[in-house]
Every structure is written in C-alpha cells, then in structure tokens.
Coordinates of N, CA and C and ligand atoms in Angstrom, one line a residue:
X1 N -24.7 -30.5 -46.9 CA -25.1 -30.2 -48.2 C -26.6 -30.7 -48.5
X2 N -27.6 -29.8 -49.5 CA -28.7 -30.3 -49.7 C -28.6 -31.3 -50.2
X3 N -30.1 -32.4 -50.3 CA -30.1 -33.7 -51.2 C -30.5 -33.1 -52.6
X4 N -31.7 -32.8 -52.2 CA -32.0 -32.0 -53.6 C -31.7 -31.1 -54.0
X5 N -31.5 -31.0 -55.4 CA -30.6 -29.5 -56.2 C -31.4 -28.8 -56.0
X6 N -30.9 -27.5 -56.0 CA -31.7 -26.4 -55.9 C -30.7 -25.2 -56.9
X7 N -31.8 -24.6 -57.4 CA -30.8 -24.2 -58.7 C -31.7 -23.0 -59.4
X8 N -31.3 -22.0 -59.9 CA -32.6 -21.1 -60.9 C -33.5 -21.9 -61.7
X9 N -33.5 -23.1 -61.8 CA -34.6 -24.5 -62.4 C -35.8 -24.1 -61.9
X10 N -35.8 -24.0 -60.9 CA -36.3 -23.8 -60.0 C -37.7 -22.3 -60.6
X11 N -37.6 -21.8 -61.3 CA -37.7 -20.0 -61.6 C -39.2 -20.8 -62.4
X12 N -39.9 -19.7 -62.5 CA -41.4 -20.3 -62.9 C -41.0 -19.9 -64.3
X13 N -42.1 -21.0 -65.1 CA -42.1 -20.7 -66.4 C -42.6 -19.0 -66.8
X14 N -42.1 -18.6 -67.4 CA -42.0 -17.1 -67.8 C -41.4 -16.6 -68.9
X15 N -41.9 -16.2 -69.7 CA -41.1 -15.9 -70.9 C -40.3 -14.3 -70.9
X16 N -41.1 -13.5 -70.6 CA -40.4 -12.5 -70.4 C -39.8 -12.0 -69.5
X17 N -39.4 -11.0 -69.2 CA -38.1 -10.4 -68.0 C -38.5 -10.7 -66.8
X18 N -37.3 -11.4 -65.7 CA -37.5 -11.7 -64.6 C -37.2 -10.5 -63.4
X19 N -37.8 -10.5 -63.1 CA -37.3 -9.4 -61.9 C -37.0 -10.3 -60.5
X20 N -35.5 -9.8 -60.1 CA -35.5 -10.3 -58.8 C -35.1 -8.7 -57.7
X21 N -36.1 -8.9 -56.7 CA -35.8 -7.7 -55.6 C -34.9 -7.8 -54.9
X22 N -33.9 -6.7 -54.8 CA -32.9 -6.9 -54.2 C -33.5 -6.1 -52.4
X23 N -33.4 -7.3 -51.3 CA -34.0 -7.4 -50.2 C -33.2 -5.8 -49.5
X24 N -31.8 -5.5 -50.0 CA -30.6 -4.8 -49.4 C -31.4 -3.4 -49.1
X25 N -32.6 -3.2 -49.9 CA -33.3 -1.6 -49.7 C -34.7 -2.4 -48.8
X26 N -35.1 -3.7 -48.5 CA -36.1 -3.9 -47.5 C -36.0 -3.2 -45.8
X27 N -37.2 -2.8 -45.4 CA -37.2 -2.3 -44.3 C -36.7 -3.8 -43.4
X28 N -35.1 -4.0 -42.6 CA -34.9 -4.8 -41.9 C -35.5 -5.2 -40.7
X29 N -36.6 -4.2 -40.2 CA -37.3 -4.5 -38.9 C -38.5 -5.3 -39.1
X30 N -38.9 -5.4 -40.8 CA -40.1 -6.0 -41.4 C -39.4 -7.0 -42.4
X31 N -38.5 -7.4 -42.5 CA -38.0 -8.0 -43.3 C -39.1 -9.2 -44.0
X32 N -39.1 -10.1 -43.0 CA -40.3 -11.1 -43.2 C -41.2 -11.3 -44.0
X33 N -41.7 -10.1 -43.5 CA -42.8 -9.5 -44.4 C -42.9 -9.0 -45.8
X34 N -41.8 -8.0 -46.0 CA -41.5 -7.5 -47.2 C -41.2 -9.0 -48.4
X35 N -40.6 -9.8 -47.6 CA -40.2 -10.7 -48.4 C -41.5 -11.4 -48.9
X36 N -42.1 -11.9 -48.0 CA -43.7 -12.8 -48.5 C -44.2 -11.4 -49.3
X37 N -44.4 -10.3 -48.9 CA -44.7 -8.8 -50.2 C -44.5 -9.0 -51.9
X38 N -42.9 -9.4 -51.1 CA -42.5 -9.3 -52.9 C -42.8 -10.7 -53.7
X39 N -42.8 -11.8 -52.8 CA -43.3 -12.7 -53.5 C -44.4 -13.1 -54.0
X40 N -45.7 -12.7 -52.8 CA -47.0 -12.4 -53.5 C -47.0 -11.4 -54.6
X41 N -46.2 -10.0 -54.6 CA -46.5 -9.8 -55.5 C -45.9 -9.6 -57.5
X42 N -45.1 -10.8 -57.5 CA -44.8 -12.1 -58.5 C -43.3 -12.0 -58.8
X43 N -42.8 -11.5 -57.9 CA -41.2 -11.5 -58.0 C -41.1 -13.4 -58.6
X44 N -39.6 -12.9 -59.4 CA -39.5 -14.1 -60.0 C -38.4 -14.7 -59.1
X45 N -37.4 -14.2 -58.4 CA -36.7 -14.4 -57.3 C -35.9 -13.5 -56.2
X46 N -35.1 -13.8 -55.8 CA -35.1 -13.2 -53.8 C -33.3 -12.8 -54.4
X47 N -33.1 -11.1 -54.8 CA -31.8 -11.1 -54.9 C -31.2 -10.8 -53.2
X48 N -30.1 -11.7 -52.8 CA -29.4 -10.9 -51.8 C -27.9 -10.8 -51.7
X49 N -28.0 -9.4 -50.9 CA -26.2 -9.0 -51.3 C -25.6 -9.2 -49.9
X50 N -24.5 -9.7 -50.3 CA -23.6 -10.4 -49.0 C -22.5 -9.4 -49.3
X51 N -22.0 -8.8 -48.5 CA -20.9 -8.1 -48.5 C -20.0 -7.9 -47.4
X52 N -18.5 -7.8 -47.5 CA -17.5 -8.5 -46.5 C -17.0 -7.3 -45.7
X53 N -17.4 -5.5 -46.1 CA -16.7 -5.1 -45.8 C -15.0 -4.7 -46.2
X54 N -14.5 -5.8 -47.2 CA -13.2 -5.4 -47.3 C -13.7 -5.3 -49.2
X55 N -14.3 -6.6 -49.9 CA -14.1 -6.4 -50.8 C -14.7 -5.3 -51.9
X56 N -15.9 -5.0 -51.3 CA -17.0 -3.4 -50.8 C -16.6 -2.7 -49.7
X57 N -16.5 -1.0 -49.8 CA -16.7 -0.6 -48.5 C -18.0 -0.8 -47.6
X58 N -18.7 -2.0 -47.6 CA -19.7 -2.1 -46.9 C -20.1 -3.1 -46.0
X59 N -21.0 -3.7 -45.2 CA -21.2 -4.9 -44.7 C -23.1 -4.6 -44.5
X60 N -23.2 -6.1 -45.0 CA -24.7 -6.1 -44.7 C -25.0 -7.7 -44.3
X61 N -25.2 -8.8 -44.6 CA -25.7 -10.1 -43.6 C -25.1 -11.2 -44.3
X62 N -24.9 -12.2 -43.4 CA -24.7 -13.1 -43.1 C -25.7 -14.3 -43.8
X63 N -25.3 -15.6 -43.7 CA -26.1 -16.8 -43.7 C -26.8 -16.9 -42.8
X64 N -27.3 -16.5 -41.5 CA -28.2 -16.9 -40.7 C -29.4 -15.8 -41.0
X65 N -29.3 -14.6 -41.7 CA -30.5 -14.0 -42.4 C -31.0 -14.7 -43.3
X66 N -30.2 -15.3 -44.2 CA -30.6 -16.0 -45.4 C -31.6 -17.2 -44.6
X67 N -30.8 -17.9 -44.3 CA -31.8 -18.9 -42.9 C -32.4 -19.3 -42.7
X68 N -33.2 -17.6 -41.8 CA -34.6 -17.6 -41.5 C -35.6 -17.0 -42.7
X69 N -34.9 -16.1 -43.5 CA -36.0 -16.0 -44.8 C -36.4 -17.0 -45.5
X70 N -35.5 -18.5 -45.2 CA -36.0 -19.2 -46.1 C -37.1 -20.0 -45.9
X71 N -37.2 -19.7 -44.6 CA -38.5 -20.4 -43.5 C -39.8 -19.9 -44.5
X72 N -39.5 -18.7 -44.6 CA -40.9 -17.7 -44.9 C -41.2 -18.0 -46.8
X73 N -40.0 -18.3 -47.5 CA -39.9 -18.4 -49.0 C -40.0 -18.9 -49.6
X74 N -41.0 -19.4 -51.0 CA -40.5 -20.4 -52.0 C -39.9 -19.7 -52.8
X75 N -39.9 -18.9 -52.9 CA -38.7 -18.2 -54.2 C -37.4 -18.7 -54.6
X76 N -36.9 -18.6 -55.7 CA -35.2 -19.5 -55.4 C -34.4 -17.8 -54.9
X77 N -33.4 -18.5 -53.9 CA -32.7 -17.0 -53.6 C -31.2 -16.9 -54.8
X78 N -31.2 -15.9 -55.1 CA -30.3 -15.7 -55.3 C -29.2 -14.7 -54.8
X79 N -27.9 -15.4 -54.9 CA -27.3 -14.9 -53.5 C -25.8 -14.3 -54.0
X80 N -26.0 -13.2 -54.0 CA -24.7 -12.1 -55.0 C -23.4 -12.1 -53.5
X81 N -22.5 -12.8 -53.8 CA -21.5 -12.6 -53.3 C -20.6 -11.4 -53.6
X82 N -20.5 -10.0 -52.6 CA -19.4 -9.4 -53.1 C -18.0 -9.7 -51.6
X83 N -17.7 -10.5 -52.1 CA -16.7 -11.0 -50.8 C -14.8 -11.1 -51.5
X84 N -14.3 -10.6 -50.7 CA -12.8 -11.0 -51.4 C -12.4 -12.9 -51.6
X85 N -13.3 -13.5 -50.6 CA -12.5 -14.8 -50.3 C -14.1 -15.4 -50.6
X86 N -14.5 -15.6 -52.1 CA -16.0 -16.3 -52.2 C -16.0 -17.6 -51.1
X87 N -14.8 -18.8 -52.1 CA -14.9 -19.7 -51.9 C -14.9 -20.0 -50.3
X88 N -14.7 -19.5 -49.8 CA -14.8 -19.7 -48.1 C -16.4 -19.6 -47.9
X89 N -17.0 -19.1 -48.5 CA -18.5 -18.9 -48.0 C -19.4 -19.6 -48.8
X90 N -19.2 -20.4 -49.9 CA -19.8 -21.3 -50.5 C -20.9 -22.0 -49.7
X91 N -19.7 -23.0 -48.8 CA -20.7 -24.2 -48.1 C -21.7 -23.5 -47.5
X92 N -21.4 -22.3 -46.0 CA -22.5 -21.6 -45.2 C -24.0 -21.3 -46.1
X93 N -23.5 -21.0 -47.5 CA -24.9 -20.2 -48.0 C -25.9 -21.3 -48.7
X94 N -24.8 -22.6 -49.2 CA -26.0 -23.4 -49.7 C -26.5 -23.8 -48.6
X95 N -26.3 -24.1 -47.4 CA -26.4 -24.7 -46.4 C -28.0 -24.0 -45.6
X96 N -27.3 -22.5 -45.8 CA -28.7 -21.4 -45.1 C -30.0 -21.4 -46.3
X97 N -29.7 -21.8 -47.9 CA -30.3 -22.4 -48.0 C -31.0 -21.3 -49.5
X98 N -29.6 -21.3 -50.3 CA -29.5 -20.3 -51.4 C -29.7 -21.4 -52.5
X99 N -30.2 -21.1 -53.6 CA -30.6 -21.7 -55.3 C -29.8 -21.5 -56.1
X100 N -28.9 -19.7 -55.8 CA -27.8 -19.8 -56.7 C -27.4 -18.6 -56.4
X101 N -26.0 -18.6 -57.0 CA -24.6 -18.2 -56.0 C -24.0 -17.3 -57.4
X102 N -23.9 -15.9 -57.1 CA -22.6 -15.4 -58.5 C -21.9 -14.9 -57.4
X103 N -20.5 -15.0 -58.2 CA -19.2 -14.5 -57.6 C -18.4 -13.8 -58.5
X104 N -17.8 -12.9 -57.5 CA -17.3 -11.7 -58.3 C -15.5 -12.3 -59.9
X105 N -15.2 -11.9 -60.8 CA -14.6 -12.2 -61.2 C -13.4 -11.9 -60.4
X106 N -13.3 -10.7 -60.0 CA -12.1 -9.8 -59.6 C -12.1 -10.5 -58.3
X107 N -12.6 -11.5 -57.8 CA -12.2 -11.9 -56.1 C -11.2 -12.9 -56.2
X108 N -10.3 -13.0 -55.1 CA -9.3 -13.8 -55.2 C -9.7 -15.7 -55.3
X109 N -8.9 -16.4 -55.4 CA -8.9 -17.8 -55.4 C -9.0 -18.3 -56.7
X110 N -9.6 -19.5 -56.9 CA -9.6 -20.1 -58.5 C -11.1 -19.8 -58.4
X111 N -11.4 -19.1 -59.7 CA -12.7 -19.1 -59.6 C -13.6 -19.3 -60.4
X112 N -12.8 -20.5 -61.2 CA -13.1 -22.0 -61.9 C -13.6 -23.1 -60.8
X113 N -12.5 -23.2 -59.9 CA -12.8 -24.1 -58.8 C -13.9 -23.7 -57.8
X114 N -14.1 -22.6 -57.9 CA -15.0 -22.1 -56.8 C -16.4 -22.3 -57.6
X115 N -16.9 -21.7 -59.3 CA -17.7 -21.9 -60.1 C -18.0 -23.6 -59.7
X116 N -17.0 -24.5 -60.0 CA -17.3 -26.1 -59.7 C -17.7 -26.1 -58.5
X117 N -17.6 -25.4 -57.2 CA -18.0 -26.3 -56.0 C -19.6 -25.7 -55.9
X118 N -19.6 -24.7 -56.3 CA -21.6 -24.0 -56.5 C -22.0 -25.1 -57.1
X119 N -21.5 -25.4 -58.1 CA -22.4 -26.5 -59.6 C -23.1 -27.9 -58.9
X120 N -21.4 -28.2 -57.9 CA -21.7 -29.6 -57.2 C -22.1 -29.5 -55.9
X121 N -22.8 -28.1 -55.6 CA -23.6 -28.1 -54.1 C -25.1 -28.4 -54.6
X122 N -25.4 -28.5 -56.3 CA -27.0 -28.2 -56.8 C -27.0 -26.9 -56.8
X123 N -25.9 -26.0 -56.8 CA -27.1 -24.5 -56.6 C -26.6 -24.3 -58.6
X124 N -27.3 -22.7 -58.7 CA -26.6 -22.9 -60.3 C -25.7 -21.4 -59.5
X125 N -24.9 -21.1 -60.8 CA -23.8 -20.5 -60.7 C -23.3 -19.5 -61.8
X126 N -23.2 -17.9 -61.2 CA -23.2 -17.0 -61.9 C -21.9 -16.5 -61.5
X127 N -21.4 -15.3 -62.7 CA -20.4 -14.8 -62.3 C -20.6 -12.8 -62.9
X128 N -20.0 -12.5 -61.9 CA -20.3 -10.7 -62.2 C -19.0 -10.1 -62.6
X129 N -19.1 -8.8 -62.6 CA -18.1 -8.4 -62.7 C -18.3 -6.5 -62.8
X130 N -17.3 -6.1 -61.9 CA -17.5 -4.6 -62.0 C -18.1 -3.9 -63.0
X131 N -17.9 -2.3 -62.9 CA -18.3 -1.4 -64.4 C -16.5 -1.4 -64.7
X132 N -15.8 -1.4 -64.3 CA -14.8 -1.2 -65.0 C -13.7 -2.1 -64.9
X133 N -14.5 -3.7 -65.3 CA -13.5 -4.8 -66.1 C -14.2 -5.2 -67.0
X134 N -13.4 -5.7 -68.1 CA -13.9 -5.8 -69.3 C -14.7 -7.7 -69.7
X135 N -15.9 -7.3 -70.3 CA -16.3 -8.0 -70.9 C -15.6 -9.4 -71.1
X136 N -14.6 -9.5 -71.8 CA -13.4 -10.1 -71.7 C -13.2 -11.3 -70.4
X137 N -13.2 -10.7 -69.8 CA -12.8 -11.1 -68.4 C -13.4 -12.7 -68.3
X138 N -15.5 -12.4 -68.4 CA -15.8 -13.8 -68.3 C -16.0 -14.7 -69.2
X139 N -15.3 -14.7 -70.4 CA -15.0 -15.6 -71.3 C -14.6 -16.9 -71.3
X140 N -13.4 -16.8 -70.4 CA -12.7 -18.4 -69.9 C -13.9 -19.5 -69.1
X141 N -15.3 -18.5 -68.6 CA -16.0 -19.6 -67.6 C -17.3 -19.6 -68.1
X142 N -17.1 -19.1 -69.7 CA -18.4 -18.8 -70.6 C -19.3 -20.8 -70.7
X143 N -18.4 -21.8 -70.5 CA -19.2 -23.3 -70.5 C -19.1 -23.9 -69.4
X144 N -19.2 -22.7 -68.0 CA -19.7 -23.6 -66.8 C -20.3 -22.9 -66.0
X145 N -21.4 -21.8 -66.6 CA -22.4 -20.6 -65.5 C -23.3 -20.8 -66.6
X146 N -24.3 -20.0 -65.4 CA -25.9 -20.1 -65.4 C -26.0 -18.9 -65.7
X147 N -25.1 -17.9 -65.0 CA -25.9 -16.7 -65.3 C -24.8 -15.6 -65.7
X148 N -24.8 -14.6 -65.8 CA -24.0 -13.4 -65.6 C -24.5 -12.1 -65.7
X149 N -24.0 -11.7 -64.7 CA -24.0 -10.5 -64.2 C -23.5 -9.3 -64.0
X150 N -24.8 -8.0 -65.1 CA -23.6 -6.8 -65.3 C -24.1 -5.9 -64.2
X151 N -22.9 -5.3 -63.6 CA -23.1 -4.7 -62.7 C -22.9 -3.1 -63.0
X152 N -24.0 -2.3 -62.9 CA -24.6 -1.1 -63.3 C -24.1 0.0 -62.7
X153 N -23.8 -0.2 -61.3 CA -23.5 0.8 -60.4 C -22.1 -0.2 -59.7
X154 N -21.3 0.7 -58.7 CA -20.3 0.7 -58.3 C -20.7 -0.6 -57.2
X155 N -20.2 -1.6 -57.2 CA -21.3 -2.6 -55.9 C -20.9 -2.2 -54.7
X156 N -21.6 -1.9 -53.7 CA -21.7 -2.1 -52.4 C -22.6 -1.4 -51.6
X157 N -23.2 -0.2 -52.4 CA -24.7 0.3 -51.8 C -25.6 0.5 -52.4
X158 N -27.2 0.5 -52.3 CA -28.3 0.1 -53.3 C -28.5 1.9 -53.1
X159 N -28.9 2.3 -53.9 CA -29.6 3.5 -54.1 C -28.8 4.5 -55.1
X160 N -27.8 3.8 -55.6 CA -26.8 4.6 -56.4 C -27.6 4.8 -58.0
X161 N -27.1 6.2 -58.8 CA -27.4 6.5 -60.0 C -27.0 5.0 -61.0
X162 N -27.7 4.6 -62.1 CA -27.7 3.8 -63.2 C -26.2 4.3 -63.8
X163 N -25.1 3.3 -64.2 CA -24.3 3.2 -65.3 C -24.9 3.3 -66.7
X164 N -24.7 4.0 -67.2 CA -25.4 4.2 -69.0 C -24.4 3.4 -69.6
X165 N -22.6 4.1 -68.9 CA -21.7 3.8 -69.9 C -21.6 1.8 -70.1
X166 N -22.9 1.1 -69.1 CA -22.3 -0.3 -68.9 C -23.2 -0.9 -70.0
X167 N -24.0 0.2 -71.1 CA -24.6 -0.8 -72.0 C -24.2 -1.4 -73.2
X168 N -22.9 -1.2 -73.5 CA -22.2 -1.9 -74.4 C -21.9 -3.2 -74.3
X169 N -21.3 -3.4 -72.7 CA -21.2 -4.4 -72.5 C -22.1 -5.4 -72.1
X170 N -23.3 -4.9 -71.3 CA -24.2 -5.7 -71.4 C -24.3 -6.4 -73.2
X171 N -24.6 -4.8 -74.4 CA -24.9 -5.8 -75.5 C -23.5 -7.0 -76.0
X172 N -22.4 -6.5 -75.4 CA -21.4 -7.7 -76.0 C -21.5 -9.1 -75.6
X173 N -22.1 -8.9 -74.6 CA -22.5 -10.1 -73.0 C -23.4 -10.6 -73.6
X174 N -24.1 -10.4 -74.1 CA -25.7 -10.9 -74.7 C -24.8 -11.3 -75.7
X175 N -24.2 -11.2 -76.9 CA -23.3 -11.4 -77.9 C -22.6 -12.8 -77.4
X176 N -21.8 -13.1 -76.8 CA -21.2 -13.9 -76.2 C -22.0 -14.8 -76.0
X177 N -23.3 -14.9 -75.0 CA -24.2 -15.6 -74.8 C -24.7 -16.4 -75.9
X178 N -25.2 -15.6 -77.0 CA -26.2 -16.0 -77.9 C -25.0 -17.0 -79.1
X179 N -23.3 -16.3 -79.0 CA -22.4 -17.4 -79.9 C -22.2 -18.8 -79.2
X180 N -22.5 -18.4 -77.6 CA -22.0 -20.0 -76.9 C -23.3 -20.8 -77.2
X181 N -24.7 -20.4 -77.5 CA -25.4 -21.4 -77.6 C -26.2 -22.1 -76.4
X182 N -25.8 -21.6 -75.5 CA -26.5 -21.9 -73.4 C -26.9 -21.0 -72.9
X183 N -28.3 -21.9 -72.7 CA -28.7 -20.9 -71.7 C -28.3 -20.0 -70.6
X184 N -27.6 -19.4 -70.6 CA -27.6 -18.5 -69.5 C -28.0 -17.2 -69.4
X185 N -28.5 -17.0 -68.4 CA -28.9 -15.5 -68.4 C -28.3 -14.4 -68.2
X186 N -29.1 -12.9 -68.6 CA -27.9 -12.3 -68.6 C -28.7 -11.0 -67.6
X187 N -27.9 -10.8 -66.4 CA -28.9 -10.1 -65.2 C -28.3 -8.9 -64.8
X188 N -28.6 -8.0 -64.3 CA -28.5 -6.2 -64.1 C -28.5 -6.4 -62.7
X189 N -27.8 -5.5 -62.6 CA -28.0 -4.9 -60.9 C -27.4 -3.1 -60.6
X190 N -28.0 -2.7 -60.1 CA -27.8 -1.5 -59.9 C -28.5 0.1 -60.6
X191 N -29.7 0.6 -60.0 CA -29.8 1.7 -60.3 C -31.2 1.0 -61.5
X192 N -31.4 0.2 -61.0 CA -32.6 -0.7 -62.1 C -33.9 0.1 -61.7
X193 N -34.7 0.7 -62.9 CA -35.9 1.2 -62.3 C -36.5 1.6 -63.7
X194 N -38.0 2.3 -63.4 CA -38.8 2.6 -64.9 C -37.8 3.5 -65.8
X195 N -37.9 3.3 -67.2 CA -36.4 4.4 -67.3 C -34.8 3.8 -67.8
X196 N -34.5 2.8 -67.2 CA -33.1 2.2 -67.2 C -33.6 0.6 -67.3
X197 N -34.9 -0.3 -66.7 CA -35.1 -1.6 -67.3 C -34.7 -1.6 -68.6
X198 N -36.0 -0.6 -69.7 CA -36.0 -0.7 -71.2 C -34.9 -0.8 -71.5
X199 N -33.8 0.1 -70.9 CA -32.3 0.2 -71.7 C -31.2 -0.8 -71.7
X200 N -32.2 -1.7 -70.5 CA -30.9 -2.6 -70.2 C -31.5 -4.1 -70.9
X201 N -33.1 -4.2 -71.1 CA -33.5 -5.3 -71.7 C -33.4 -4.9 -73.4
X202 N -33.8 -4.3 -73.7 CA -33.5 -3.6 -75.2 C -31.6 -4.0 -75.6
X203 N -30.9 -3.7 -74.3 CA -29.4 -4.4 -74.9 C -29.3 -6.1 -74.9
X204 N -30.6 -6.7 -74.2 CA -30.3 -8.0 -74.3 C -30.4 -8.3 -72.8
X205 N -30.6 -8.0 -71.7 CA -30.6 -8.7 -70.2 C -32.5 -9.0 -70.1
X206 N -31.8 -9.8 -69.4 CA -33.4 -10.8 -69.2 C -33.8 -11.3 -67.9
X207 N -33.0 -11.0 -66.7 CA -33.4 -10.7 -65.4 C -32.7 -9.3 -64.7
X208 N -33.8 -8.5 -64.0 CA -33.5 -7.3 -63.6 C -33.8 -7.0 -61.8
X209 N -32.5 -7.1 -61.5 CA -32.2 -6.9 -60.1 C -32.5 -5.3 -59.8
X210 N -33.8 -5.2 -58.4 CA -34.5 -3.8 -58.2 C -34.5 -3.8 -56.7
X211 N -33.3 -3.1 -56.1 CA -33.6 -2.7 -54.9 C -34.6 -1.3 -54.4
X212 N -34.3 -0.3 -54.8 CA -34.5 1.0 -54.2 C -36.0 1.0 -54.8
X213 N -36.3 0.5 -56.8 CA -37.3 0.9 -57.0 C -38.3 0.6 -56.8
X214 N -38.4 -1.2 -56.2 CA -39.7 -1.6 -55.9 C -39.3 -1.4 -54.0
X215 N -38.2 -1.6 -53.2 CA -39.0 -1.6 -51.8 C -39.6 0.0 -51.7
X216 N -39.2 1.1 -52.0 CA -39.4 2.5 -51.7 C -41.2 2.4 -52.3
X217 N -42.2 1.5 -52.8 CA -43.4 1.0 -53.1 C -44.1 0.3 -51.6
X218 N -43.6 0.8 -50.8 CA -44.1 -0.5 -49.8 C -45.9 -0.9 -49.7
X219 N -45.9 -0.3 -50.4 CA -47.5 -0.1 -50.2 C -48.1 -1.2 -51.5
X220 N -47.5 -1.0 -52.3 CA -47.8 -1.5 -54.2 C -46.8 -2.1 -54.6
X221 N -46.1 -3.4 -53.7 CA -45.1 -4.0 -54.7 C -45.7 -4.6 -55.6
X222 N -46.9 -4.8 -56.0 CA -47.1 -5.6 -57.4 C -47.0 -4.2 -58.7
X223 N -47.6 -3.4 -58.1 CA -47.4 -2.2 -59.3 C -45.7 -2.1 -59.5
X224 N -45.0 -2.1 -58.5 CA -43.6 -1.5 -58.8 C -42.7 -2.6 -59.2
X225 N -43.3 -4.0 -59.3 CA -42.8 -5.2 -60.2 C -43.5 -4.9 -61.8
X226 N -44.7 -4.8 -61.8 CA -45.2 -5.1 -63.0 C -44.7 -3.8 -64.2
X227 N -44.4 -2.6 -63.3 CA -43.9 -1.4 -64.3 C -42.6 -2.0 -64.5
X228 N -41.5 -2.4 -63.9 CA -40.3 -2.8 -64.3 C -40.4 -3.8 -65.4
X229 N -41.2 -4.8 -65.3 CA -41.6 -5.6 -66.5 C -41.9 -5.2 -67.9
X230 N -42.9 -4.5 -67.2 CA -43.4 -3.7 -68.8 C -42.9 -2.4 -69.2
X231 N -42.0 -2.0 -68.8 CA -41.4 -1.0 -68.9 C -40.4 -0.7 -70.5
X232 N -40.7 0.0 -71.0 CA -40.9 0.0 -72.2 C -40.2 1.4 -72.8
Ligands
LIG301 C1 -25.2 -3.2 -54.9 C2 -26.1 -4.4 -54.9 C3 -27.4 -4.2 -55.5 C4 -28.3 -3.1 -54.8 C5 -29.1 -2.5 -55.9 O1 -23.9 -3.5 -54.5 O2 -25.5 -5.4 -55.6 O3 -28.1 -5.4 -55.5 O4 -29.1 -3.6 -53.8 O5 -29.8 -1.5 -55.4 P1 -30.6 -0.4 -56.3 O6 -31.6 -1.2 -57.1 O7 -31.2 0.5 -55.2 O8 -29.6 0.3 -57.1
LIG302 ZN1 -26.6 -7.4 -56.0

C-alpha cells in the first residue's frame, strides 16, 4: 500500500467542469503518448475502464497497464471498475498506482466494505451505477464517497449513442448531493461530446468522462478538451 494518499485532492484547482479522457478510445500502440497528449493538453484526470469480461460483455486491461502509464503521468487516475468481484481488485490497482476507484453498485460483495477498503488505501472513492437502476440505489453510501457516477450509455464499450433518458437522474443525483452537504462530485460517462456535455452539466455534473470525442482529435487534443468545457 502507498505511504502517501493519493486521492482526487489531488485535481488542480479549477472551478469549472473537469474533464477526464477516457484512455479506452486511445490508440493502444501509442498509448504513452496519447496519455502525456491529454495531459499536456489540460485534462483534469486519466479516466480508465477495467472490465472483467463477465460483469461487461467486454475485457480491456489490467493493473500492469495502469503501471506503466503511471511512469509517464501526474494526472490523478481514475480507475472505473466494471468488474463482478470489485473487492478482489482493490489492492492490485492502488498498488499499479490509481488516485481513485468507483465501483459498480450492482457488483457483488459488501460494497460498504469494499467503499471502506478504497478510503483506507488513500485513494478517494466513487460509486456508479447503470442506466437502468434507480437513483435510489446510492443513497445508503451517500456519507462515505467522493464521487458518483451516472452512467450514460450501457457500460462496456466507448463509442456508444448518449442516454437522454439518464438526465433525470443525473438532476436527482445533484439533488441528493447538494441535501447531503459534501463534496462530492457528480461525473458522466458515456457518449460525452459537444452537444450532450451542456445537457449533462446544465442537469448538475461537474466532471465529464470523453472517450471517443477527444481521442478521435489526435491531432488537437487541447481543442477537443476545451470545446467539451465550454460547451454550451
Ligand atoms: C464504457 C466506459 C466509458 C467509455 C466512454 O463502459 O465506461 O468510459 O470509454 O466512451 P465514449 O466517450 O466513447 O462514449
Ligand atoms: Zn468509464
């Protein structure tokens, strides 16, 4: 385990909307690169999607990717578990050398106890949740996360159409937030681009997870951060 916390603390002072790139649409033969790309051009953090295969129909990397990008990164990573069995992968990813950890609601184990073992690795600690569980759901763990996370599109592949139907709940999510009184944030993923930011910051989210629409820029990632920002 790290000595020092490492946590979204970590995130540069910034008042307005964070954008973190989701790495899942980076060219993986340049990976490296893309990554020092997005952080020169002002990403506020490194989203990455871990997927098991069982709990997604999909699989994409491990902790030893995370690893070596951290060689190359000061960005804090933030590291989207869509896995059936989080808690088993906790330790590997603080270890490879993640800032903060959400886990799916709908995954098996206690995931109160799993929320506590992120908190006391230093990293901070978010929790997500499909398009089709309710709002509801993350209430019980509303005074021990950093972040939450509404998920836009169906999770397991980056390039999928924007959910519209999920802006209710984003604004009840922001509602919830703003009665508990804590900071936490409230962050998007899926189908994020010029067009669908405004709709999802206008309901209240305040970091916006962008795979397809800034790597498919490879040329201009600071243009294809700064439109998501100011996107209006
Ligand atoms: C989907 C992932 C997303 C994905 C988003 O399961 O959680 O982070 O990379 O990709 P885009 O921005 O292309 O919809
Ligand atoms: Zn994600």
């Amino acid at each position: 385990m790290p000595t020092s916390p490492r946590s979204l603390d970590k995130l540069k002072p910034h008042d307005g909307i964070k954008i973190a790139p989701s790495i899942l649409a980076a060219d993986f033969s340049q990976l490296g690169n893309e990554v020092k790309g997005v952080e020169i051009a002002g990403a506020d953090m490194l989203h990455i999607d871990i997927m098991d295969g069982h709990f997604v129909p999909n699989l994409s990397m491990g902790p030893g990717i995370v690893q070596s990008i951290r060689k190359l990164s000061n960005l804090p990573f933030d590291v989207h578990l869509m896995l059936s069995e989080p808690g088993r992968y906790i330790e590997p990813f603080v270890e490879a050398g993640a800032d903060h950890i959400t886990i799916h609601v709908e995954s098996s184990g206690d995931i109160s106890a799993i929320i506590d073992l992120i908190r006391e690795s230093g990293c901070s600690a978010g929790i997500t949740l499909r398009p089709g569980t309710p709002a509801a759901s993350i209430k019980p763990f509303i005074d021990k996360i950093d972040l939450i996370l509404v998920m836009t599109v169906e999770p397991g592949f980056g390039g999928q159409s924007f959910m519209n139907g999920q802006l209710p709940k984003i604004r009840a999510l922001r509602a919830m937030i703003d009665a508990s009184g804590k900071p936490i944030h409230l962050q998007v993923d899926g189908g994020i681009a010029t067009g669908t930011a405004c709709q999802v910051v206008n309901a209240g989210a305040d970091v916006l997870v962008a795979g397809s629409s800034i790597f498919k820029y490879r040329n201009d990632f600071p243009k294809a951060i700064q439109a998501l920002r100011e996107d209006k």
